[in-house]
Amino acid sequence: MTTRTLRIAMNGITGRMGYRQHLLRSILPIREAGGVLLEDGTKVQVEPILVGRRADAVREIAEKHDIAEWTTDQDAVIDADDIDVYFDSQVTSRRYAALTRAMRNGKHIFTEKPTAETLEEAIQLARLRTETGVTAGVVHDKLYLPGLVKLRRLVDEGFFGRILSLRGEFGYWVFEGDHQSAQRPSWNYRKEDGGGMTTDMFCHWNYVLEGILGSVKSVVARTATHIPTRWDERGEAYDATADDAAYGIFEIAGPNGEEIIAQINSSWAVRVYRDELVEFQVDGTHGSAVAGLRKCVAQQRAHTPKPVWNPDLPVTEPFRDQWLEVPANDDLDNGFKLQWEEFLRDAVAGREHRYDLLSAARGVQLAEAGLASSAEGRRIELSPITL
Ligand SMILES: NC(=O)C1=CN([C@@H]2O[C@H](COP(=O)(O)OP(=O)(O)OC[C@H]3O[C@@H](n4cnc5c(N)ncnc54)[C@H](OP(=O)(O)O)[C@@H]3O)[C@@H](O)[C@H]2O)C=CC1
Ligand SMILES: O=C1CO[C@H](CO)[C@@H](O)[C@@H]1O
């Protein structure tokens, strides 16, 4: 039984994330299913109201997907009394003002990361949420990925013994845009437009590390702009002013305060010789695991081979074959959709969402610290954020 409908103003749906992950893979399938099942057995339905600056593009999406309402007037829709939730996947630089306005108007918010361009603004958003009491959710999609769900399960089951380290490899080749078009928007490579690898990915790495291992205490990073000139959507050359790679080392406090060292390479200037575009290896005294977006393999202490270094001989072990796949044992749906469903239940119940603006502020803090570490050539400790 459907008890009510949540009207969701969706801003940024003409962009990659807004259209594909949030509209196509999350809100439309939820609407198609008649809504989200609540704890009391009833359902809450969703109705998107599309928002964007280009009328033609927004109208086209609305018509294509049978969405009755759309607008180019962002402020009016945020102010409207009949809107329950404001969603934002615009370019990062537009987010702070829109989220602030929405929360001041008593709307629940669900938003892409990073929540703001500066830590100060990210903290202000988190404070505003506590003042207004609305439900706020920030995309933490990586924690819902099948690979990372399995990895987290291994941690919870004590598979690793004492966890020692994590190494992560993220990236792929993003074409420069001259001979072959770039597969990411050009603003991603301009610092003045909110672009950059560190800004983009360290806010993910913060919640991934927190969600799998523990809180991040310090960072040492070296960023780079490996490709200084790129070509934009109109085929015009521009200077890449933002970093396109970040090499980071993070000190983590594990669940019992133990030190865990994480090291993650992030690059848009690397060619993939991996099974997936991101992979994390966790090593512990009793076992190790490697998780990608979907797959996770593990090796126990008792199954660990004993390689002996001898470069004069061909490799002695089929190392990749010595790992066992970790089963899902569950139906793992699209991560964005799963988080939307959880957020909508929280919004209806009027309670906090577990991945909120405070967690997002810690992500922005890590990104800022990573950039500062690289610029100043030093290790930076992160102070706890209090609201
Ligand atoms: N969680 C995740 O996995 C990912 C998250 N992201 C985050 O999502 C956000 C969007 O990224 P992405 O979808 O890749 O970017 P896109 O460039 O594809 O989309 C940007 C959106 O913002 C709108 N926009 C851009 N400039 C303005 C402006 N001046 N005024 C109003 N609207 C504007 C665009 O509208 P128009 O179409 O009219 O230009 C479009 O709807 C970013 O904050 C990014 O960090 C990005 C990738 C992955
Ligand atoms: O999560 C993400 C996946 O990859 C992209 C980078 O290539 C990011 O933009 C993004 O935030």
XYZ file of C-alpha atoms and ligand atoms in Angstrom:
446
model
C 0.000 0.000 0.000
C 1.328 3.450 -0.916
C 0.705 5.956 1.841
C 2.268 9.056 0.361
C 4.445 10.463 -2.400
C 7.716 12.288 -1.873
C 8.250 15.040 -4.427
C 11.950 15.233 -5.276
C 13.437 18.248 -7.081
C 16.358 16.797 -9.047
C 18.996 19.323 -10.092
C 21.866 18.262 -12.349
C 20.003 15.555 -14.287
C 21.413 16.805 -17.596
C 24.853 15.706 -16.312
C 26.449 12.250 -16.337
C 25.814 11.301 -12.725
C 22.448 12.980 -12.344
C 21.034 11.326 -15.441
C 22.569 7.863 -15.403
C 22.975 6.945 -11.761
C 20.393 9.050 -9.970
C 17.520 9.360 -12.434
C 17.846 6.281 -14.675
C 19.239 3.746 -12.209
C 17.679 4.983 -8.965
C 14.597 7.214 -8.962
C 12.900 5.888 -12.106
C 13.236 2.206 -11.089
C 11.985 3.111 -7.602
C 8.974 4.904 -9.129
C 8.416 1.990 -11.488
C 8.386 -0.402 -8.512
C 5.669 1.687 -6.844
C 8.009 3.239 -4.311
C 10.186 2.168 -1.401
C 9.009 -0.328 1.175
C 9.013 1.142 4.680
C 9.528 -0.673 7.981
C 5.747 -0.699 8.669
C 4.983 -2.536 5.429
C 3.645 0.510 3.560
C 5.348 2.141 0.603
C 6.425 5.686 -0.124
C 6.274 6.630 -3.786
C 8.618 9.141 -5.457
C 7.880 11.776 -8.076
C 10.838 13.585 -9.670
C 10.607 17.239 -10.690
C 13.488 17.881 -13.076
C 15.624 21.011 -12.696
C 18.299 22.367 -15.051
C 19.528 25.479 -16.788
C 18.934 24.321 -20.403
C 15.193 24.152 -21.002
C 15.439 22.008 -24.139
C 17.640 19.398 -22.531
C 15.513 19.188 -19.388
C 12.250 19.012 -21.351
C 13.649 16.260 -23.560
C 14.563 14.116 -20.545
C 11.166 14.754 -18.929
C 9.298 13.748 -22.094
C 11.459 10.707 -22.706
C 10.827 9.327 -19.215
C 7.238 10.399 -18.694
C 8.030 12.960 -16.005
C 5.255 15.514 -15.698
C 7.104 18.452 -14.143
C 10.330 20.210 -14.963
C 11.727 23.719 -14.540
C 14.714 25.963 -15.128
C 13.947 28.017 -12.029
C 16.121 26.431 -9.359
C 15.317 28.897 -6.589
C 11.557 28.715 -7.099
C 11.546 24.931 -6.943
C 13.699 24.914 -3.809
C 11.325 27.405 -2.185
C 8.148 25.610 -3.242
C 6.070 24.290 -0.341
C 5.182 21.068 -2.121
C 8.775 19.878 -2.570
C 9.930 17.356 0.050
C 13.477 16.540 -1.067
C 16.080 18.568 -2.947
C 18.698 16.527 -4.827
C 21.892 18.040 -6.256
C 24.353 16.624 -8.780
C 25.337 19.890 -10.387
C 28.996 20.786 -10.785
C 30.483 21.039 -7.311
C 30.849 24.832 -7.356
C 27.033 25.275 -7.483
C 26.264 22.983 -4.578
C 26.840 24.942 -1.376
C 24.378 27.739 -2.161
C 21.663 25.365 -3.356
C 21.960 22.981 -0.401
C 21.972 25.887 2.039
C 18.808 27.327 0.539
C 17.100 23.948 0.523
C 17.850 23.134 4.158
C 16.845 26.639 5.275
C 13.529 25.924 3.552
C 13.124 22.725 5.554
C 13.759 20.346 2.636
C 15.498 17.021 3.120
C 18.554 16.888 0.909
C 20.383 14.158 -0.975
C 23.531 15.193 -2.771
C 26.548 14.178 -4.761
C 30.013 14.665 -3.321
C 32.010 16.802 -2.651
C 29.396 18.787 -0.729
C 31.374 22.026 -1.017
C 34.546 23.485 -2.437
C 36.044 24.326 0.969
C 36.101 22.617 4.343
C 34.626 25.711 5.960
C 31.558 25.533 3.716
C 31.259 21.761 4.142
C 31.196 22.217 7.936
C 28.655 25.045 7.644
C 26.383 22.692 5.717
C 26.725 20.023 8.411
C 25.926 22.625 11.092
C 22.898 23.835 9.169
C 21.569 20.309 9.045
C 21.728 19.960 12.818
C 20.047 23.367 13.227
C 17.227 22.585 10.784
C 16.790 18.893 11.701
C 16.217 17.845 8.074
C 17.485 14.482 6.838
C 20.636 14.838 4.736
C 22.330 12.142 2.717
C 25.569 12.385 0.746
C 26.444 9.838 -1.928
C 28.802 7.200 -0.435
C 28.296 4.884 -3.412
C 31.539 2.948 -3.122
C 30.462 1.417 0.195
C 27.456 -0.144 -1.533
C 29.505 -1.756 -4.300
C 29.395 -5.564 -4.230
C 33.209 -5.792 -4.037
C 33.412 -3.511 -1.031
C 30.376 -5.069 0.674
C 32.202 -8.413 0.542
C 35.446 -6.830 1.777
C 33.623 -5.249 4.713
C 32.057 -8.609 5.546
C 35.541 -10.178 5.745
C 36.585 -7.423 8.161
C 33.458 -7.955 10.300
C 34.060 -11.719 10.410
C 37.640 -11.229 11.627
C 39.053 -12.911 8.509
C 42.186 -10.742 8.403
C 43.427 -11.161 11.984
C 45.305 -7.929 12.707
C 44.921 -5.665 9.688
C 48.245 -4.255 8.559
C 47.700 -2.308 5.374
C 45.547 -1.426 2.411
C 46.763 -0.620 -1.058
C 44.426 0.834 -3.627
C 44.825 1.375 -7.325
C 42.264 3.590 -9.049
C 42.340 4.963 -12.540
C 42.312 4.624 -16.264
C 43.371 6.602 -19.306
C 41.208 9.663 -19.939
C 41.743 10.733 -23.510
C 43.128 14.208 -24.026
C 40.333 15.117 -26.434
C 42.333 15.979 -29.578
C 42.319 12.768 -31.610
C 39.727 10.927 -29.535
C 37.132 12.764 -27.448
C 37.641 12.789 -23.680
C 35.312 10.502 -21.714
C 35.044 12.925 -18.780
C 33.823 16.560 -18.702
C 36.529 19.187 -19.233
C 35.717 21.023 -15.962
C 37.238 18.021 -14.169
C 40.666 19.204 -15.357
C 40.270 22.896 -14.439
C 40.977 23.855 -10.847
C 39.038 27.125 -11.221
C 35.909 25.085 -12.083
C 36.210 22.742 -9.073
C 38.077 19.981 -10.929
C 41.013 17.818 -9.895
C 41.694 14.226 -8.900
C 42.352 14.945 -5.233
C 39.146 16.965 -4.820
C 37.176 14.323 -6.687
C 38.518 11.113 -5.189
C 39.886 11.832 -1.697
C 36.343 12.452 -0.436
C 35.525 8.940 -1.664
C 38.687 7.505 -0.138
C 37.861 9.041 3.233
C 34.561 7.223 3.621
C 35.924 4.037 2.016
C 38.772 3.930 4.552
C 36.423 4.852 7.430
C 33.817 2.348 6.291
C 36.236 -0.563 5.850
C 39.086 0.051 8.297
C 38.781 3.071 10.606
C 39.254 6.817 10.744
C 41.983 8.585 8.802
C 44.493 10.317 11.080
C 46.980 11.776 8.628
C 47.896 12.034 4.969
C 50.988 12.431 2.843
C 50.202 13.083 -0.795
C 51.909 14.007 -4.000
C 49.655 15.293 -6.741
C 50.578 15.761 -10.384
C 49.222 17.224 -13.587
C 50.674 14.670 -15.952
C 48.817 15.960 -19.026
C 49.085 19.771 -19.153
C 46.958 20.394 -22.262
C 43.569 18.877 -23.040
C 40.807 19.559 -25.551
C 37.301 20.467 -24.388
C 33.767 19.533 -25.537
C 34.037 22.004 -28.447
C 37.403 20.634 -29.523
C 39.307 23.657 -28.193
C 42.632 23.269 -26.416
C 42.787 24.381 -22.773
C 45.342 24.330 -19.971
C 44.727 21.561 -17.464
C 45.102 23.565 -14.261
C 44.022 20.781 -11.898
C 45.820 17.623 -10.817
C 45.036 14.508 -12.849
C 46.779 12.126 -10.437
C 47.252 11.875 -6.683
C 49.519 9.444 -4.858
C 48.546 9.256 -1.199
C 49.577 7.524 2.014
C 47.025 7.554 4.827
C 47.474 6.567 8.483
C 44.369 4.925 9.878
C 43.302 4.140 13.424
C 41.718 0.667 13.261
C 38.766 -0.456 15.426
C 41.033 -1.094 18.449
C 43.195 1.948 17.836
C 45.806 -0.110 15.951
C 47.736 1.606 13.181
C 46.890 0.614 9.607
C 48.755 2.083 6.650
C 46.781 2.721 3.479
C 48.279 3.774 0.198
C 46.116 4.706 -2.782
C 47.182 5.723 -6.268
C 44.547 7.657 -8.219
C 45.199 8.585 -11.820
C 43.480 9.561 -15.052
C 46.799 9.082 -16.839
C 47.337 5.368 -16.312
C 46.518 2.395 -18.523
C 44.632 -0.445 -16.900
C 46.398 -3.757 -16.235
C 43.978 -4.849 -13.550
C 40.681 -6.691 -13.438
C 38.680 -3.584 -12.486
C 39.033 0.216 -12.603
C 39.535 0.312 -8.860
C 41.020 -2.400 -6.678
C 41.868 -2.493 -2.991
C 44.103 -5.098 -1.363
C 43.902 -5.553 2.398
C 46.633 -7.558 4.129
C 46.320 -8.938 7.639
C 48.184 -11.442 9.801
C 45.607 -14.187 9.075
C 44.578 -13.427 5.517
C 44.427 -11.006 2.620
C 41.759 -9.957 0.153
C 41.540 -7.984 -3.078
C 38.263 -6.226 -3.844
C 37.207 -4.449 -7.012
C 33.909 -2.826 -7.861
C 32.144 -6.181 -8.044
C 34.519 -9.024 -7.297
C 36.439 -9.926 -4.164
C 39.004 -12.704 -3.770
C 40.728 -13.811 -0.583
C 43.651 -15.913 0.583
C 43.987 -17.379 4.068
C 47.186 -17.719 6.064
C 47.087 -21.528 5.639
C 46.902 -21.156 1.864
C 49.644 -18.585 1.551
C 52.491 -19.732 -0.728
C 56.116 -19.193 0.265
C 57.769 -17.540 -2.702
C 61.545 -17.298 -2.743
C 63.088 -14.401 -4.622
C 65.190 -15.621 -7.522
C 65.127 -13.448 -10.611
C 67.179 -16.035 -12.491
C 64.246 -18.456 -12.627
C 60.830 -18.097 -14.283
C 58.030 -17.370 -11.824
C 57.423 -20.441 -9.644
C 53.812 -19.960 -8.585
C 50.513 -19.228 -10.354
C 49.869 -16.438 -7.844
C 46.490 -15.271 -9.165
C 45.095 -18.806 -9.094
C 45.783 -19.134 -5.379
C 42.918 -16.847 -4.317
C 39.307 -17.904 -3.662
C 36.375 -15.826 -4.768
C 34.200 -14.457 -1.954
C 30.518 -15.092 -2.807
C 27.890 -12.348 -2.600
C 25.337 -14.637 -0.919
C 22.827 -11.885 -1.558
C 21.232 -9.879 -4.326
C 23.365 -6.737 -4.517
C 21.465 -4.026 -6.406
C 22.876 -0.777 -7.868
C 24.687 1.049 -5.049
C 23.213 4.478 -5.827
C 19.682 3.016 -5.756
C 20.311 1.169 -2.494
C 21.515 4.345 -0.829
C 18.561 6.349 -2.213
C 16.163 3.765 -0.757
C 17.847 3.900 2.625
C 17.858 7.712 2.555
C 14.164 7.897 1.616
C 13.255 5.606 4.526
C 15.254 7.862 6.843
C 13.593 10.994 5.439
C 10.102 9.554 5.961
C 11.030 8.474 9.496
C 12.522 11.938 10.161
C 15.810 10.462 11.351
C 19.449 11.034 10.411
C 21.001 9.223 7.471
C 24.209 7.368 8.368
C 26.220 8.912 5.519
C 25.630 12.552 6.227
C 27.106 16.005 5.796
C 29.559 15.511 8.666
C 31.076 12.450 7.007
C 31.139 14.459 3.767
C 32.963 17.303 5.542
C 35.642 14.837 6.652
C 35.975 13.895 2.975
C 36.471 17.517 1.970
C 38.952 17.863 4.844
C 40.989 14.939 3.520
C 40.989 16.402 0.009
C 42.149 19.792 1.286
C 44.815 18.148 3.431
C 45.993 16.050 0.470
C 46.407 19.133 -1.685
C 48.179 21.008 1.119
C 50.459 18.036 1.801
C 51.535 17.963 -1.811
C 52.007 21.733 -2.063
C 53.996 21.951 1.165
C 55.815 18.615 0.882
C 54.789 17.427 4.353
C 52.603 14.982 6.286
C 49.374 16.532 7.551
C 47.483 15.374 10.626
C 43.708 15.684 10.524
C 41.971 17.211 13.498
C 38.542 15.818 14.421
C 35.678 17.987 13.171
C 33.174 19.053 15.795
C 29.940 20.843 14.995
N 29.695 9.574 -6.882
C 30.307 9.419 -8.033
O 30.658 8.317 -8.434
C 30.579 10.593 -8.889
C 30.269 11.853 -8.476
N 30.498 12.929 -9.272
C 30.100 14.255 -8.773
O 28.871 14.601 -9.423
C 28.850 15.974 -9.783
C 28.518 16.109 -11.270
O 29.505 15.459 -12.031
P 29.217 14.946 -13.520
O 27.840 14.420 -13.611
O 30.358 14.100 -13.867
O 29.340 16.324 -14.308
P 28.616 16.793 -15.651
O 29.496 17.844 -16.186
O 28.285 15.639 -16.502
O 27.232 17.429 -15.144
C 27.210 18.664 -14.479
C 25.792 19.121 -14.221
O 25.857 20.421 -13.619
C 25.181 21.364 -14.471
N 25.894 22.641 -14.511
C 27.161 22.844 -14.883
N 27.482 24.138 -14.789
C 26.379 24.763 -14.371
C 26.061 26.117 -14.108
N 26.954 27.083 -14.222
N 24.812 26.404 -13.710
C 23.900 25.417 -13.554
N 24.147 24.114 -13.804
C 25.369 23.799 -14.201
C 25.175 20.729 -15.838
O 24.156 21.307 -16.602
P 24.263 21.403 -18.219
O 23.933 20.016 -18.713
O 23.264 22.407 -18.573
O 25.670 21.775 -18.527
C 24.963 19.265 -15.487
O 23.611 19.017 -15.183
C 30.216 16.525 -9.376
O 30.093 17.252 -8.177
C 31.087 15.316 -9.160
O 32.032 15.499 -8.125
C 31.025 12.782 -10.525
C 31.362 11.538 -10.990
C 31.151 10.355 -10.211
O 33.424 7.969 -8.078
C 33.899 8.345 -9.081
C 34.351 7.361 -10.054
O 35.266 7.781 -10.885
C 35.324 9.079 -11.321
C 36.715 9.350 -11.716
O 37.128 8.742 -12.857
C 34.973 10.113 -10.310
O 34.622 11.293 -10.951
C 33.938 9.748 -9.423
O 33.701 10.635 -8.395
